[in-house]
């Protein structure tokens, strides 16, 4: 069974460019999460969706960040315009709600470098 | 005070040793607790969920103390392959779903 799929795995871009990260969650999972990980701040939740609906985007750092989930099998995280401080590893994770547990399964991440 | 706190380590132990990690959390309404493992330049992977009654999976034992608001992970008979960062994770669904990852504890197991 395929896990969470993310693309691209690596992205190098110049400041000011638009960046789009993609995620395909595990089939049947009803929650999808976007995280950012840096050495300084660790793993931070940016936004999560339930049944394709954004529930909480309070972790999104600025209006330059936006996320969509047009269907149950695809989500995007867009940064426009990108800045060097956005350099980080971005993870997508999905989960299936079972009672009160939310075991999350992570994709391999996208390593973003903004120069 | 951070919502989830872990000793960052690193813990350096020889093969075969027993090592324990602790994690404290501040939200008493937290409902779900997990330990994740993250290898260098890889994604976090679920190691085990933590239940109130405690649970064991092979060499790994997790405990939850709700009164004191801490979670522990015990690794027995450490292997070289156990070298990784261990992340404590706390979730709640009161007033909206919320998941907080600890900063992680680094473990190095040496031959």
Short mmCIF file of N, CA, C and O in Angstrom, two decimals, chain A residues 10 31 33 35 37 42-43 45 48 55-56 91 97 100-109 111, chain B residues 31-32 34 36 38 41-46 49 51 66 87 91-93 96-99 101-102:
data_model
loop_
_atom_site.label_atom_id
_atom_site.label_comp_id
_atom_site.label_asym_id
_atom_site.label_seq_id
_atom_site.Cartn_x
_atom_site.Cartn_y
_atom_site.Cartn_z
N UNK A 10 12.96 17.81 -3.81
CA UNK A 10 13.87 18.94 -3.59
C UNK A 10 13.44 20.08 -4.51
O UNK A 10 13.05 19.84 -5.65
N UNK A 31 -7.94 13.04 7.18
CA UNK A 31 -7.24 14.24 7.64
C UNK A 31 -5.93 14.40 6.86
O UNK A 31 -5.24 13.41 6.58
N UNK A 33 -2.41 17.03 6.81
CA UNK A 33 -1.68 18.05 7.55
C UNK A 33 -0.49 18.52 6.72
O UNK A 33 0.16 17.72 6.05
N UNK A 35 3.18 20.39 7.49
CA UNK A 35 4.13 20.80 8.52
C UNK A 35 5.36 21.43 7.86
O UNK A 35 5.69 21.15 6.71
N UNK A 37 9.53 21.99 8.96
CA UNK A 37 10.56 21.64 9.95
C UNK A 37 11.84 22.40 9.66
O UNK A 37 12.37 22.37 8.56
N UNK A 42 11.95 23.48 14.92
CA UNK A 42 11.42 22.12 14.97
C UNK A 42 10.29 21.92 13.97
O UNK A 42 10.23 22.57 12.93
N UNK A 43 9.36 21.04 14.33
CA UNK A 43 8.26 20.68 13.46
C UNK A 43 7.04 21.53 13.83
O UNK A 43 6.55 21.47 14.95
N UNK A 45 3.08 22.74 12.79
CA UNK A 45 1.88 22.50 12.01
C UNK A 45 1.45 23.80 11.34
O UNK A 45 1.26 24.81 12.00
N UNK A 48 -4.34 22.17 8.61
CA UNK A 48 -4.84 20.83 8.39
C UNK A 48 -6.24 20.86 7.80
O UNK A 48 -6.99 21.83 7.99
N UNK A 55 -9.51 23.32 8.18
CA UNK A 55 -10.10 23.48 9.50
C UNK A 55 -9.35 24.54 10.32
O UNK A 55 -9.97 25.36 10.99
N UNK A 56 -8.05 24.50 10.27
CA UNK A 56 -7.26 25.43 11.09
C UNK A 56 -6.00 25.80 10.32
O UNK A 56 -5.17 24.96 10.05
N UNK A 91 6.65 18.88 5.23
CA UNK A 91 6.08 17.54 5.27
C UNK A 91 4.57 17.62 5.14
O UNK A 91 3.91 18.51 5.69
N UNK A 97 -9.21 9.16 11.30
CA UNK A 97 -9.75 9.33 12.64
C UNK A 97 -10.30 8.01 13.17
O UNK A 97 -11.14 7.38 12.56
N UNK A 100 -10.46 8.62 19.39
CA UNK A 100 -9.80 9.89 19.66
C UNK A 100 -8.34 9.89 19.25
O UNK A 100 -7.59 10.77 19.61
N UNK A 101 -7.94 8.89 18.50
CA UNK A 101 -6.52 8.84 18.12
C UNK A 101 -6.32 9.39 16.72
O UNK A 101 -7.18 9.27 15.86
N UNK A 102 -5.19 9.99 16.51
CA UNK A 102 -4.86 10.55 15.21
C UNK A 102 -3.45 10.16 14.87
O UNK A 102 -2.53 10.97 14.91
N UNK A 103 -3.25 8.91 14.52
CA UNK A 103 -1.91 8.47 14.14
C UNK A 103 -1.61 9.02 12.76
O UNK A 103 -2.31 8.72 11.80
N UNK A 104 -0.60 9.84 12.69
CA UNK A 104 -0.29 10.51 11.44
C UNK A 104 0.84 9.81 10.71
O UNK A 104 1.81 9.38 11.32
N UNK A 105 0.71 9.74 9.39
CA UNK A 105 1.70 9.11 8.54
C UNK A 105 2.26 10.18 7.62
O UNK A 105 1.51 10.84 6.89
N UNK A 106 3.57 10.32 7.66
CA UNK A 106 4.23 11.41 6.96
C UNK A 106 4.76 10.98 5.60
O UNK A 106 5.19 9.84 5.41
N UNK A 107 4.73 11.94 4.69
CA UNK A 107 5.42 11.76 3.43
C UNK A 107 6.91 12.02 3.59
O UNK A 107 7.35 12.43 4.68
N UNK A 108 7.69 11.80 2.55
CA UNK A 108 9.15 11.96 2.65
C UNK A 108 9.61 13.40 2.74
O UNK A 108 10.78 13.66 3.04
N UNK A 109 8.71 14.33 2.49
CA UNK A 109 9.07 15.74 2.63
C UNK A 109 9.60 16.36 1.34
O UNK A 109 10.06 15.66 0.43
N UNK A 111 12.33 19.28 0.43
CA UNK A 111 13.38 20.15 0.96
C UNK A 111 13.45 21.39 0.09
O UNK A 111 13.86 21.32 -1.07
N UNK B 31 -5.47 14.39 24.75
CA UNK B 31 -6.16 13.10 24.71
C UNK B 31 -5.33 11.98 24.09
O UNK B 31 -5.53 10.82 24.43
N UNK B 32 -4.48 12.33 23.16
CA UNK B 32 -3.72 11.28 22.46
C UNK B 32 -2.24 11.57 22.57
O UNK B 32 -1.82 12.73 22.50
N UNK B 34 1.81 10.07 21.52
CA UNK B 34 2.56 9.20 20.61
C UNK B 34 4.05 9.42 20.77
O UNK B 34 4.49 10.50 21.18
N UNK B 36 7.24 9.26 18.08
CA UNK B 36 7.67 9.13 16.70
C UNK B 36 9.19 9.04 16.69
O UNK B 36 9.86 9.56 17.57
N UNK B 38 12.54 9.80 14.17
CA UNK B 38 12.96 10.48 12.95
C UNK B 38 14.46 10.25 12.73
O UNK B 38 15.28 10.65 13.56
N UNK B 41 17.50 13.35 8.11
CA UNK B 41 17.05 13.73 6.76
C UNK B 41 15.90 12.84 6.25
O UNK B 41 15.73 12.66 5.05
N UNK B 42 15.16 12.29 7.20
CA UNK B 42 13.99 11.49 6.84
C UNK B 42 12.74 12.06 7.51
O UNK B 42 12.83 12.96 8.34
N UNK B 43 11.60 11.50 7.15
CA UNK B 43 10.36 11.94 7.77
C UNK B 43 10.15 11.27 9.12
O UNK B 43 10.66 10.17 9.36
N UNK B 44 9.38 11.90 10.00
CA UNK B 44 9.01 11.23 11.25
C UNK B 44 8.17 9.99 10.97
O UNK B 44 7.32 10.01 10.08
N UNK B 45 8.41 8.95 11.73
CA UNK B 45 7.63 7.73 11.58
C UNK B 45 7.06 7.33 12.93
O UNK B 45 7.77 7.39 13.95
N UNK B 46 5.81 6.92 12.92
CA UNK B 46 5.16 6.53 14.15
C UNK B 46 5.85 5.33 14.76
O UNK B 46 6.01 4.29 14.11
N UNK B 49 1.84 4.39 19.83
CA UNK B 49 0.89 5.21 20.57
C UNK B 49 1.11 4.94 22.05
O UNK B 49 1.66 3.90 22.43
N UNK B 51 -0.81 4.64 25.70
CA UNK B 51 -2.11 4.49 26.33
C UNK B 51 -1.97 4.63 27.84
O UNK B 51 -0.89 4.43 28.41
N UNK B 66 -1.01 10.74 33.51
CA UNK B 66 -1.86 11.93 33.30
C UNK B 66 -1.81 12.89 34.49
O UNK B 66 -1.87 14.10 34.30
N UNK B 87 10.63 11.78 18.93
CA UNK B 87 9.74 12.92 19.10
C UNK B 87 8.52 12.52 19.92
O UNK B 87 7.84 11.53 19.62
N UNK B 91 -1.72 15.27 21.32
CA UNK B 91 -2.85 15.79 20.55
C UNK B 91 -4.06 15.99 21.43
O UNK B 91 -4.27 15.27 22.41
N UNK B 92 -4.86 16.97 21.05
CA UNK B 92 -6.15 17.16 21.72
C UNK B 92 -7.18 17.51 20.67
O UNK B 92 -6.83 17.99 19.58
N UNK B 93 -8.44 17.26 20.99
CA UNK B 93 -9.52 17.61 20.08
C UNK B 93 -10.57 18.43 20.80
O UNK B 93 -11.76 18.35 20.50
N UNK B 96 -11.18 22.13 18.81
CA UNK B 96 -10.42 22.03 17.57
C UNK B 96 -9.21 21.12 17.74
O UNK B 96 -8.60 21.08 18.80
N UNK B 97 -8.92 20.42 16.68
CA UNK B 97 -7.81 19.47 16.72
C UNK B 97 -6.49 20.21 16.84
O UNK B 97 -6.25 21.20 16.18
N UNK B 98 -5.63 19.70 17.68
CA UNK B 98 -4.33 20.34 17.87
C UNK B 98 -3.28 19.28 18.14
O UNK B 98 -3.48 18.43 19.01
N UNK B 99 -2.21 19.32 17.40
CA UNK B 99 -1.10 18.39 17.60
C UNK B 99 0.17 19.18 17.83
O UNK B 99 0.47 20.10 17.07
N UNK B 101 4.28 18.72 18.46
CA UNK B 101 5.46 17.86 18.48
C UNK B 101 6.50 18.46 19.42
O UNK B 101 6.77 19.66 19.38
N UNK B 102 7.11 17.61 20.22
CA UNK B 102 8.26 18.05 20.99
C UNK B 102 9.45 18.25 20.05
O UNK B 102 9.42 17.83 18.90
#
